[in-house]
PDB file of C-alpha atoms (C1' of nucleotides) in Angstrom:
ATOM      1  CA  UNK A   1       0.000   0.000   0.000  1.00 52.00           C
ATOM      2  CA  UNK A   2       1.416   3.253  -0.661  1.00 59.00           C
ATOM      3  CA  UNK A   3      -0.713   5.201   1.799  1.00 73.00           C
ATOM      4  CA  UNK A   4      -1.956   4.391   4.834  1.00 81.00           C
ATOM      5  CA  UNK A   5      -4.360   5.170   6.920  1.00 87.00           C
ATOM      6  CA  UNK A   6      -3.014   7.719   8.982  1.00 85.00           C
ATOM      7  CA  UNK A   7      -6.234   9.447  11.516  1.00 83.00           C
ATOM      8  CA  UNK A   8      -6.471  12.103   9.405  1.00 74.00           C
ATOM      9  CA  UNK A   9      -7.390  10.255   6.396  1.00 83.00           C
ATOM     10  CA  UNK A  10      -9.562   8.663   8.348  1.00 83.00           C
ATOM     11  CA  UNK A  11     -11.509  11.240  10.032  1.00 78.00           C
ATOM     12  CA  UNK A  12     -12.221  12.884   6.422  1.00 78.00           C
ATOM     13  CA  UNK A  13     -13.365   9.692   5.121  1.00 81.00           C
ATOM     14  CA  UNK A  14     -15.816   9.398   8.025  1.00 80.00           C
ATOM     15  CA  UNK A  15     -16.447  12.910   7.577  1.00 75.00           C
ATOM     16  CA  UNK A  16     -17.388  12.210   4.016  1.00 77.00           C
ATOM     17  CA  UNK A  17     -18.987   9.128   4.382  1.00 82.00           C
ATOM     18  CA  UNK A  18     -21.913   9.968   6.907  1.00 75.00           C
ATOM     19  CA  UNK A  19     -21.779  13.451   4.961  1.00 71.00           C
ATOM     20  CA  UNK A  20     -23.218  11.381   2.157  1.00 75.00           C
ATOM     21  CA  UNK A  21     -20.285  11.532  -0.081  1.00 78.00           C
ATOM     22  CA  UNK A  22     -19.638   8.976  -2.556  1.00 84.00           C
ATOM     23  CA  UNK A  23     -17.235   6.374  -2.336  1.00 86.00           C
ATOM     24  CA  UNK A  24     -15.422   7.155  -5.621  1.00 87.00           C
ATOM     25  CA  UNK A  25     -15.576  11.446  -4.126  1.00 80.00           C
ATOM     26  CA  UNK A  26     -14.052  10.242  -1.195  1.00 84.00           C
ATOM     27  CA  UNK A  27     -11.113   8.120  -2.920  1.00 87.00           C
ATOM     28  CA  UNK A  28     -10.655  10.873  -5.224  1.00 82.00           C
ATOM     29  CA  UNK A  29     -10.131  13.343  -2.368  1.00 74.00           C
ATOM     30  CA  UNK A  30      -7.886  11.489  -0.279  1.00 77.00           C
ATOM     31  CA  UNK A  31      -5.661  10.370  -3.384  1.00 77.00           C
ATOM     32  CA  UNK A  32      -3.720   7.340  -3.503  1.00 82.00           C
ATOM     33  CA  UNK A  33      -6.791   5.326  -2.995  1.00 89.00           C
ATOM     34  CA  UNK A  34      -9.260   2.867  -4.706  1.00 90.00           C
ATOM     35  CA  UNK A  35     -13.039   3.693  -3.946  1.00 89.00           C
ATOM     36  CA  UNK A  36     -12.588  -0.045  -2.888  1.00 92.00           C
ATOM     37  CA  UNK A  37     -10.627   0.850  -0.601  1.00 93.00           C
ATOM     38  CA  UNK A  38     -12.230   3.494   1.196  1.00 91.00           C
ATOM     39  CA  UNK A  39     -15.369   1.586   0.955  1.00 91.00           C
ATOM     40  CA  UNK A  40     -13.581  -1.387   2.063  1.00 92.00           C
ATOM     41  CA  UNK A  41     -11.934   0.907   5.321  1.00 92.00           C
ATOM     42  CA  UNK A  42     -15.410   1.952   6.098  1.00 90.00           C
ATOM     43  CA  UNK A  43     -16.779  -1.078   6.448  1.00 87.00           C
ATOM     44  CA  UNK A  44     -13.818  -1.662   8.679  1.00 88.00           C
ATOM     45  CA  UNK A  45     -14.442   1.136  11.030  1.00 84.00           C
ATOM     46  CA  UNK A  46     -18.068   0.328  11.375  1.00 83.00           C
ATOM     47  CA  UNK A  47     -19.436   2.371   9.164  1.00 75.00           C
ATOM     48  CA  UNK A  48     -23.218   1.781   7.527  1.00 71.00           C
ATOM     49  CA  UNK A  49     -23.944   2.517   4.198  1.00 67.00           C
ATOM     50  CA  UNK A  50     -26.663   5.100   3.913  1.00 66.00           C
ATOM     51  CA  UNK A  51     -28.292   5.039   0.410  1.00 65.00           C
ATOM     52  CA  UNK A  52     -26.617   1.675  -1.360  1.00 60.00           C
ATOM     53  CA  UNK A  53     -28.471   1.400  -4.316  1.00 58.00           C
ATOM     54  CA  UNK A  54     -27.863  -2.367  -3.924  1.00 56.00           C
ATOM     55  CA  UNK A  55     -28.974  -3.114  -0.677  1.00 54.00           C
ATOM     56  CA  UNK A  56     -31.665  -1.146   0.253  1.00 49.00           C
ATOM     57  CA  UNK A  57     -34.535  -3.777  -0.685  1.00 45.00           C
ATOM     58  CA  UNK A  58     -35.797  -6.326   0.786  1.00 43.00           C
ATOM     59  CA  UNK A  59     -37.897  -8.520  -0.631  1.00 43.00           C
ATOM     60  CA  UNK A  60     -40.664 -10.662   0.636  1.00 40.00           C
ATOM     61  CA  UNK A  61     -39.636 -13.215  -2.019  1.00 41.00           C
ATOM     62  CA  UNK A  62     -37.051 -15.781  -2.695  1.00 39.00           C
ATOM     63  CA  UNK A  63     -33.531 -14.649  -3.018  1.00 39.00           C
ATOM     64  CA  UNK A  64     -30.557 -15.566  -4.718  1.00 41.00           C
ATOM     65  CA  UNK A  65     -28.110 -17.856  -3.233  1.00 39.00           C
ATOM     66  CA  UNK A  66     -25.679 -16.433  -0.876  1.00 41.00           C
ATOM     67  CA  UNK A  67     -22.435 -14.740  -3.153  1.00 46.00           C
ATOM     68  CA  UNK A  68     -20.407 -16.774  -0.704  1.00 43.00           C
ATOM     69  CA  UNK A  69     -20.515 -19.955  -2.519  1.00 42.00           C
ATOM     70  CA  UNK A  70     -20.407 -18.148  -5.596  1.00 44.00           C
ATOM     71  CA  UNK A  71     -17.402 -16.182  -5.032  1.00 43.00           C
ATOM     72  CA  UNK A  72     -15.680 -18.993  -3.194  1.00 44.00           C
ATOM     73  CA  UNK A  73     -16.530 -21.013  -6.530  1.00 43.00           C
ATOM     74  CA  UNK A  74     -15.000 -18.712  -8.851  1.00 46.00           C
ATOM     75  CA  UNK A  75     -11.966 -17.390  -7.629  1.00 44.00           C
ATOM     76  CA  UNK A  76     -11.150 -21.308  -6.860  1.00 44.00           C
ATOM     77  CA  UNK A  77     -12.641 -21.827 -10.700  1.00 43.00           C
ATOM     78  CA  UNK A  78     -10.020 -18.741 -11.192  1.00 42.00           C
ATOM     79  CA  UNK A  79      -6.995 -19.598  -9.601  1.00 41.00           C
ATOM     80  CA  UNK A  80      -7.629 -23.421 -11.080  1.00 42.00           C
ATOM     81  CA  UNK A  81      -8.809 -23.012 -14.123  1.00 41.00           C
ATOM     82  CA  UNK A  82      -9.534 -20.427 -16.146  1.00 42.00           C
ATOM     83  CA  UNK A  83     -13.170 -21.436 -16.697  1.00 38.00           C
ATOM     84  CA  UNK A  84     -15.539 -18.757 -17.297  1.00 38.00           C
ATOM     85  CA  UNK A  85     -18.205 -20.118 -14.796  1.00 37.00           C
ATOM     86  CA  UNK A  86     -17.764 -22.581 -12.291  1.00 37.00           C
ATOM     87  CA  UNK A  87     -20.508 -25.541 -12.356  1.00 39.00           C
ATOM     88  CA  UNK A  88     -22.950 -24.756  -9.322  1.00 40.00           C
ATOM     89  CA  UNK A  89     -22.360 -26.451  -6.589  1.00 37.00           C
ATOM     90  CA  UNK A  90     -24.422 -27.711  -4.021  1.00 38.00           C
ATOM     91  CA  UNK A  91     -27.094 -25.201  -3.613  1.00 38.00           C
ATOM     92  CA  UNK A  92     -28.669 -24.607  -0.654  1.00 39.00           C
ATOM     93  CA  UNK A  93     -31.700 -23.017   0.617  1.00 41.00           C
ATOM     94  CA  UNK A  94     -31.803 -19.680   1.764  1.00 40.00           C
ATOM     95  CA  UNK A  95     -34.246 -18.702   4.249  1.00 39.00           C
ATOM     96  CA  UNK A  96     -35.564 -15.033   4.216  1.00 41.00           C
ATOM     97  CA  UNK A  97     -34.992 -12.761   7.239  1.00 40.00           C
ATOM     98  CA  UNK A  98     -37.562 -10.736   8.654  1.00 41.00           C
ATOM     99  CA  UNK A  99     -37.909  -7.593   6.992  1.00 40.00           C
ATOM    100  CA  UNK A 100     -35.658  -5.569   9.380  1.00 39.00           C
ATOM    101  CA  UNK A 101     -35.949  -1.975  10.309  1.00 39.00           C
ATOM    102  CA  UNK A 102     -37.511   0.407   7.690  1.00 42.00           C
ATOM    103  CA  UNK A 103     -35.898   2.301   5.206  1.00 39.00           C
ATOM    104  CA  UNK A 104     -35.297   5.628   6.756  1.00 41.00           C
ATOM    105  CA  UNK A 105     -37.817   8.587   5.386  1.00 42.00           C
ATOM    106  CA  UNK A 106     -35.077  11.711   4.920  1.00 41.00           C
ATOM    107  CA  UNK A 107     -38.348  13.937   4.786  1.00 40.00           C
ATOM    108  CA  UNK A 108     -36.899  17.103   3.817  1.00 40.00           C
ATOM    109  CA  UNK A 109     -39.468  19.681   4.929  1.00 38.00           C
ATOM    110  CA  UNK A 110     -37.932  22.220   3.921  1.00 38.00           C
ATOM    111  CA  UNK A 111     -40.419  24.359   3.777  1.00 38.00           C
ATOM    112  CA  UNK A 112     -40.003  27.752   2.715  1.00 39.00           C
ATOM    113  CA  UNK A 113     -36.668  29.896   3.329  1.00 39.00           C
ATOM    114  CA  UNK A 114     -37.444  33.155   2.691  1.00 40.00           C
ATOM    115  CA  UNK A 115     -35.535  35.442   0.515  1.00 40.00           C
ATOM    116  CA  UNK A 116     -35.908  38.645   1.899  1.00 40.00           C
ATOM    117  CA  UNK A 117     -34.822  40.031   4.865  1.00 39.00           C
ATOM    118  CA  UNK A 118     -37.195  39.215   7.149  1.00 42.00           C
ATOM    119  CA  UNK A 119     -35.802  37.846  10.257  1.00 42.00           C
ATOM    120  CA  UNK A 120     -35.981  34.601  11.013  1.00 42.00           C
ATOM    121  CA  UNK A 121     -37.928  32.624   8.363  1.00 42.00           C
ATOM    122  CA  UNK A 122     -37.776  29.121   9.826  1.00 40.00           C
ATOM    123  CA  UNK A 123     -41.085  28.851  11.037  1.00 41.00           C
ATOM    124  CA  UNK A 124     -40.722  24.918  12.796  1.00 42.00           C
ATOM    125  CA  UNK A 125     -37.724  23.874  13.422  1.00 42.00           C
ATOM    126  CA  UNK A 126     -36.338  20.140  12.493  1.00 42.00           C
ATOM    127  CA  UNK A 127     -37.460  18.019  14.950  1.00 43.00           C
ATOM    128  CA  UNK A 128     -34.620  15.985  15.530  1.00 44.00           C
ATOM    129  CA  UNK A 129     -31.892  14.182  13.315  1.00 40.00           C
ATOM    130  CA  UNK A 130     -29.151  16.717  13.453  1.00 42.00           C
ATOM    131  CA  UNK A 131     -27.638  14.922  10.936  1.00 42.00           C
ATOM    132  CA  UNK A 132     -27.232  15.923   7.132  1.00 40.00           C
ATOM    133  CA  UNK A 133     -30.495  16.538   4.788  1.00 43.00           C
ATOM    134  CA  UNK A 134     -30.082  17.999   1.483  1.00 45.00           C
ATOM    135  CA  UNK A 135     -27.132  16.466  -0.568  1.00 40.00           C
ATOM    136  CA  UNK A 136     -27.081  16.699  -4.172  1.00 39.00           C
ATOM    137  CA  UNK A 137     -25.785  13.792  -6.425  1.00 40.00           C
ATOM    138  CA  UNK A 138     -22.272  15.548  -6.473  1.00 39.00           C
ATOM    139  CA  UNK A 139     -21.824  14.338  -2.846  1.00 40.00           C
ATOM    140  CA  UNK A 140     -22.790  18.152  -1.862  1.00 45.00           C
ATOM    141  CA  UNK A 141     -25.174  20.934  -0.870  1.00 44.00           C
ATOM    142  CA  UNK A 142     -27.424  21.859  -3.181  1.00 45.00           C
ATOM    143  CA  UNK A 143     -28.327  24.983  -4.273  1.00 45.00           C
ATOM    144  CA  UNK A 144     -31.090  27.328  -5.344  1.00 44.00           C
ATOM    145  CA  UNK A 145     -31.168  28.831  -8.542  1.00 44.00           C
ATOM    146  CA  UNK A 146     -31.971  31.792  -7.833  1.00 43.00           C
ATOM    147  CA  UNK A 147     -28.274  32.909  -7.134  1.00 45.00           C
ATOM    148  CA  UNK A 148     -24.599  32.094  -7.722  1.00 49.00           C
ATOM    149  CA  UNK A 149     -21.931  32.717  -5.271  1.00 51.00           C
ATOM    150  CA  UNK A 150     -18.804  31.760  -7.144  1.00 49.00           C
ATOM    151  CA  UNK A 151     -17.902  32.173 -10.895  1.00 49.00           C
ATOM    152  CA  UNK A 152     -16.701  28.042 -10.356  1.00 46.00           C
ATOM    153  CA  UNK A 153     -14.064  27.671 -12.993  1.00 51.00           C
ATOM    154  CA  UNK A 154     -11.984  24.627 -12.738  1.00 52.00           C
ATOM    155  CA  UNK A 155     -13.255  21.644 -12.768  1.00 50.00           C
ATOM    156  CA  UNK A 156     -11.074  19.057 -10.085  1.00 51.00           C
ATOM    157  CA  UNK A 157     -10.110  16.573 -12.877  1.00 51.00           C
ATOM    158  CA  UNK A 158     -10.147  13.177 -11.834  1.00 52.00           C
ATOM    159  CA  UNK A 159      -7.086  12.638  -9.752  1.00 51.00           C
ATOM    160  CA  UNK A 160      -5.571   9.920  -8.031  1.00 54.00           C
ATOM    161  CA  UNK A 161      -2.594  10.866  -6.238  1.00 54.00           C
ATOM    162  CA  UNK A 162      -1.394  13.618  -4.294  1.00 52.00           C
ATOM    163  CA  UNK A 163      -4.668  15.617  -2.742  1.00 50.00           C
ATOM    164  CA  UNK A 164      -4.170  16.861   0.786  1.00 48.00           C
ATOM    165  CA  UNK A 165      -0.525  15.524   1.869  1.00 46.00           C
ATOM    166  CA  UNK A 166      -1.316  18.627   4.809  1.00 45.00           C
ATOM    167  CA  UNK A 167      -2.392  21.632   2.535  1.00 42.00           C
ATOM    168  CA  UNK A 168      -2.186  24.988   5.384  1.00 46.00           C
ATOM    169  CA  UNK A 169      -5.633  25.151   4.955  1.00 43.00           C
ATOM    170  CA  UNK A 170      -5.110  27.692   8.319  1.00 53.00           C
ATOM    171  CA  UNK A 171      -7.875  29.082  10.040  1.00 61.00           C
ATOM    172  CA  UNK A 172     -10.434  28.135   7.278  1.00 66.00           C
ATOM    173  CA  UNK A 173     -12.988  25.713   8.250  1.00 65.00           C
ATOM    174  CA  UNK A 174     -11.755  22.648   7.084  1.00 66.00           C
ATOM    175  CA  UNK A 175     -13.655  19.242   6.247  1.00 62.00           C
ATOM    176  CA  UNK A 176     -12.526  18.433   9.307  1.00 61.00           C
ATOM    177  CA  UNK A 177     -13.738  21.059  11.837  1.00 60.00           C
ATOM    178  CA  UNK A 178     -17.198  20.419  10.819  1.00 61.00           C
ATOM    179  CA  UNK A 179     -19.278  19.406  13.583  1.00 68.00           C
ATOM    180  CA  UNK A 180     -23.149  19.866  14.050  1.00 67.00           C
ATOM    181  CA  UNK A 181     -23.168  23.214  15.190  1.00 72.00           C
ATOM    182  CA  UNK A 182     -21.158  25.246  11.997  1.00 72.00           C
ATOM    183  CA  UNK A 183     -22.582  25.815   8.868  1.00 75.00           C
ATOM    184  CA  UNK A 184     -21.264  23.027   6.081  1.00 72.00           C
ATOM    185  CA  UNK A 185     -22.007  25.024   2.979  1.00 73.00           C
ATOM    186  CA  UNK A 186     -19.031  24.532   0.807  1.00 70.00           C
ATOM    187  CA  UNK A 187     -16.507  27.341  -0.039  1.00 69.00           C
ATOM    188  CA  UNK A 188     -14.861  26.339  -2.921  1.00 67.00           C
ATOM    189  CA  UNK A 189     -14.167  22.499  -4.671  1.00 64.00           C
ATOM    190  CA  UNK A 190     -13.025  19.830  -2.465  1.00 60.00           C
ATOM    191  CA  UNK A 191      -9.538  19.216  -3.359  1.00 59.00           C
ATOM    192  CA  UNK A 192      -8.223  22.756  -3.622  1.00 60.00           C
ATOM    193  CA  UNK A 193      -5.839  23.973  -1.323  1.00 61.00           C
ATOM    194  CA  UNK A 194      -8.117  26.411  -0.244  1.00 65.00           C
ATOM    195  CA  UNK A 195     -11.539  24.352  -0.366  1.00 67.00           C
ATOM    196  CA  UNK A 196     -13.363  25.004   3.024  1.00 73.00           C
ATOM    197  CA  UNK A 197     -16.659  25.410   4.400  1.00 72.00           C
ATOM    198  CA  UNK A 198     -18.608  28.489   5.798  1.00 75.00           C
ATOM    199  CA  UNK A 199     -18.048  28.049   9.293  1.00 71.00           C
ATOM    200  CA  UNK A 200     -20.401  30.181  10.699  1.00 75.00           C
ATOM    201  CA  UNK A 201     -22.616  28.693  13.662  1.00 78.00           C
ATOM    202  CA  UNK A 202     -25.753  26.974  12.532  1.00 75.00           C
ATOM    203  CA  UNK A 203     -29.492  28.040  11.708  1.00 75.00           C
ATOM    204  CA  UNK A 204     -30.500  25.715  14.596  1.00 74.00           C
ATOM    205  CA  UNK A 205     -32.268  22.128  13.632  1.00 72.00           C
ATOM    206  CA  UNK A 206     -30.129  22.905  10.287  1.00 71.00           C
ATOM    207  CA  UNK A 207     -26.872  22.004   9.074  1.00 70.00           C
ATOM    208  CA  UNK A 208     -26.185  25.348   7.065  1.00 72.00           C
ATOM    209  CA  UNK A 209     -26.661  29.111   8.833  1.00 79.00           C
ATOM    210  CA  UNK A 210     -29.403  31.189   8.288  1.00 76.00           C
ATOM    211  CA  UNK A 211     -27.844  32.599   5.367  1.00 72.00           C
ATOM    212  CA  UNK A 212     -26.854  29.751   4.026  1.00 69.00           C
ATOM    213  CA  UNK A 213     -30.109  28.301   4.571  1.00 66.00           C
ATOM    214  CA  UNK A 214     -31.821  30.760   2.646  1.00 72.00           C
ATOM    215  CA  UNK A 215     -30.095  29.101  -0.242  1.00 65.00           C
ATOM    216  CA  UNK A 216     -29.986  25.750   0.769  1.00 67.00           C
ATOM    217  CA  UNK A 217     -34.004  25.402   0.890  1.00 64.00           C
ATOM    218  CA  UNK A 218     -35.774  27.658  -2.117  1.00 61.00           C
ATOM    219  CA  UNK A 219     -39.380  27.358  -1.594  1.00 60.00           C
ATOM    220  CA  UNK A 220     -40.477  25.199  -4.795  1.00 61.00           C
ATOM    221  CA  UNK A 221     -42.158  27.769  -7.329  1.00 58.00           C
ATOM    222  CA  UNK A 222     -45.467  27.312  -8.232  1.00 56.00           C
ATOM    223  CA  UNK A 223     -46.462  24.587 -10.991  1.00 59.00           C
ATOM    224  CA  UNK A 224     -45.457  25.954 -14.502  1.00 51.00           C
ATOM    225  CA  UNK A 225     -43.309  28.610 -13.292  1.00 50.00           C
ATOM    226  CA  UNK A 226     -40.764  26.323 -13.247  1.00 48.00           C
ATOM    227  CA  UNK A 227     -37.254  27.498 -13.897  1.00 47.00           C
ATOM    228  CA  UNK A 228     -34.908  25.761 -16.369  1.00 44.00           C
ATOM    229  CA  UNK A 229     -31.871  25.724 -15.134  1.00 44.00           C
ATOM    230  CA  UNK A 230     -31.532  22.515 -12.851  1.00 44.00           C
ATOM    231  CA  UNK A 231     -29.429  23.091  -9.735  1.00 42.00           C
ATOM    232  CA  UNK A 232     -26.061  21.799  -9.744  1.00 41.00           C
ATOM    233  CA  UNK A 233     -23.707  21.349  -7.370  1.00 43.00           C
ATOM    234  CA  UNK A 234     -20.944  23.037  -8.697  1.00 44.00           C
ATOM    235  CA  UNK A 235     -20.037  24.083 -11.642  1.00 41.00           C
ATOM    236  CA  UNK A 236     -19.855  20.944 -12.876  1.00 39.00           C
ATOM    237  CA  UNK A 237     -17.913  18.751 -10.828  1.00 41.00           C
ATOM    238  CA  UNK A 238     -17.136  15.875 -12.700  1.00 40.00           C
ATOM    239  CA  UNK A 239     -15.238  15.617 -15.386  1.00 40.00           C
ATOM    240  CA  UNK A 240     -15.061  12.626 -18.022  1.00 37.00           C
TER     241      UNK A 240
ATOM    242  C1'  DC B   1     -22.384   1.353 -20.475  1.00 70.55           C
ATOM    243  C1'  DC B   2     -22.119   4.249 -16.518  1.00 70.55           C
ATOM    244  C1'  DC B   3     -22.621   4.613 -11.676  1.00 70.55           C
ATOM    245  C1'  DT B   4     -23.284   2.993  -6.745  1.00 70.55           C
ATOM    246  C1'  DG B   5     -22.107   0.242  -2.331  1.00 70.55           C
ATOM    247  C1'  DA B   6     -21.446  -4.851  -0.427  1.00 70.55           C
ATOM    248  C1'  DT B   7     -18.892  -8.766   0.101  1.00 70.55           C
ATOM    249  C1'  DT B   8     -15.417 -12.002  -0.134  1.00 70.55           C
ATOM    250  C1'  DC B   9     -10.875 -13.525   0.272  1.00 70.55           C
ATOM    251  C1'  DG B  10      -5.855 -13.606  -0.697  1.00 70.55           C
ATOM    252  C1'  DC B  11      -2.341 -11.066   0.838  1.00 70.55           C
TER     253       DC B  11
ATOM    254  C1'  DG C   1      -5.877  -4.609   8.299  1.00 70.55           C
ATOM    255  C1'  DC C   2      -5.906  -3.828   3.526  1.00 70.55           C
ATOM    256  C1'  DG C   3      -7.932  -3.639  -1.032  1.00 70.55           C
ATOM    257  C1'  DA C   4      -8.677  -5.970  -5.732  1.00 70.55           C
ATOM    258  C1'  DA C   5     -12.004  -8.681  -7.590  1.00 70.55           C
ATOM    259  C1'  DT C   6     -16.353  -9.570  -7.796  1.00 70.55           C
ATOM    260  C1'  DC C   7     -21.258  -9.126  -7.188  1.00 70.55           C
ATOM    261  C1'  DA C   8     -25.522  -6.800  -7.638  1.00 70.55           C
ATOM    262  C1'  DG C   9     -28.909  -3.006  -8.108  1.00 70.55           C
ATOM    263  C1'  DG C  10     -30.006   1.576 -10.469  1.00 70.55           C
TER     264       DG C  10
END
DNA sequence: CCCTGATTCGC
DNA sequence: GCGAATCAGG
């Protein structure tokens, strides 16, 4: 292994991970490693996987045979012989669990985040789960399109090696200082030396501040008024 | 095809 | 403990 898992990396994978980040973001931003092997680490420190597209059902009906046998069968069928498929061996039945615990309803009642000046426009506050809410697909906060913040011109190619060997990222609020209680909007792309997040103290029962917040949640516009441009991200974050 | 995470297993 | 290979769903 070339690098290895010093705390640091760590703590930004975990950061990542139960921020919702992808697998493949997370390699990408620690450099020097598969998404295999930051998935493979997380598993490792205990970490669940919040949306898998794989696992998340569960089926009242029969299942496929465990991948055990099947995995045990090929890479023996591999290292042996290089047959395509193994012959099956002998199969046995799987009984169903219990449907477990249900899927976990995000609920994002976001409700409406006024644009003006007005105070304090969060009329009820969350509940509970101080955790994250809004992601977008590019692992981050999504945002409104009623504004832009940053011009956003370079896009982080896809890079696999050096990332953040211990960038002096100083008093900016770094993907590690986040903590429930300062606002995670994103400053920046993740993986530029100065990439950090807003820092300011929370809009309480939210994970951005008020102003942030304001951005974060856009009430939804009225049935046919709706506005072309789809929200993104970034600029456009991934490059292929 | 691309993506995703899950799992297994040799190292 | 690590991660490539593999699996499996979207």
């Amino acid at each position: 292994m070339a690098v290895s898992w010093t705390d640091e990396r760590i703590a930004t994978l975990k950061k990542m991970w139960e921020g919702g980040s992808t697998a493949s973001q997370i390699a990408d931003e620690l450099g020097g490693v598969s998404r295999n092997a930051v998935i493979g680490k997380a598993h490792r420190l205990g970490l669940k996987s919040r949306p898998s597209p794989v696992k998340a059902n569960d089926k009242p009906k029969a299942k496929k045979a465990a991948p055990a046998k099947k995995a045990a069968a090929k890479t023996a069928a591999k290292k042996a012989a290089p047959a395509k498929k193994a012959a099956p061996a002998t199969k046995q039945p799987t009984k169903p669990d219990p449907a477990s615990a249900p899927a976990p309803t995000p609920a994002p009642a976001a409700a409406k985040a006024d644009a003006s000046g007005t105070s304090q426009p969060i009329p009820n506050r969350a509940p509970d789960l101080p955790k994250i809410v809004s992601y977008g697909p590019g692992g981050f906060l999504r945002q409104g399109p009623g504004d832009q913040q940053a011009p956003i011109p370079p896009a982080p190619p896809r890079r696999r090696v050096p990332a953040k060997p211990s960038p002096e990222i100083a008093d900016k609020t770094s993907l590690l200082d986040l903590n429930d209680r300062i606002c995670r909007w994103p400053m920046g792309h993740p993986g530029e030396p100065d990439f950090h997040f807003c820092g300011a103290k929370v809009n309480p029962g939210f994970p951005y501040c008020v102003e942030h917040c304001g951005r974060a949640y856009q009430a939804q516009l009225p049935r046919g008024a709706r506005r072309p441009p789809p929200p993104l991200p970034f600029g456009g974050p991934r490059v292929r």
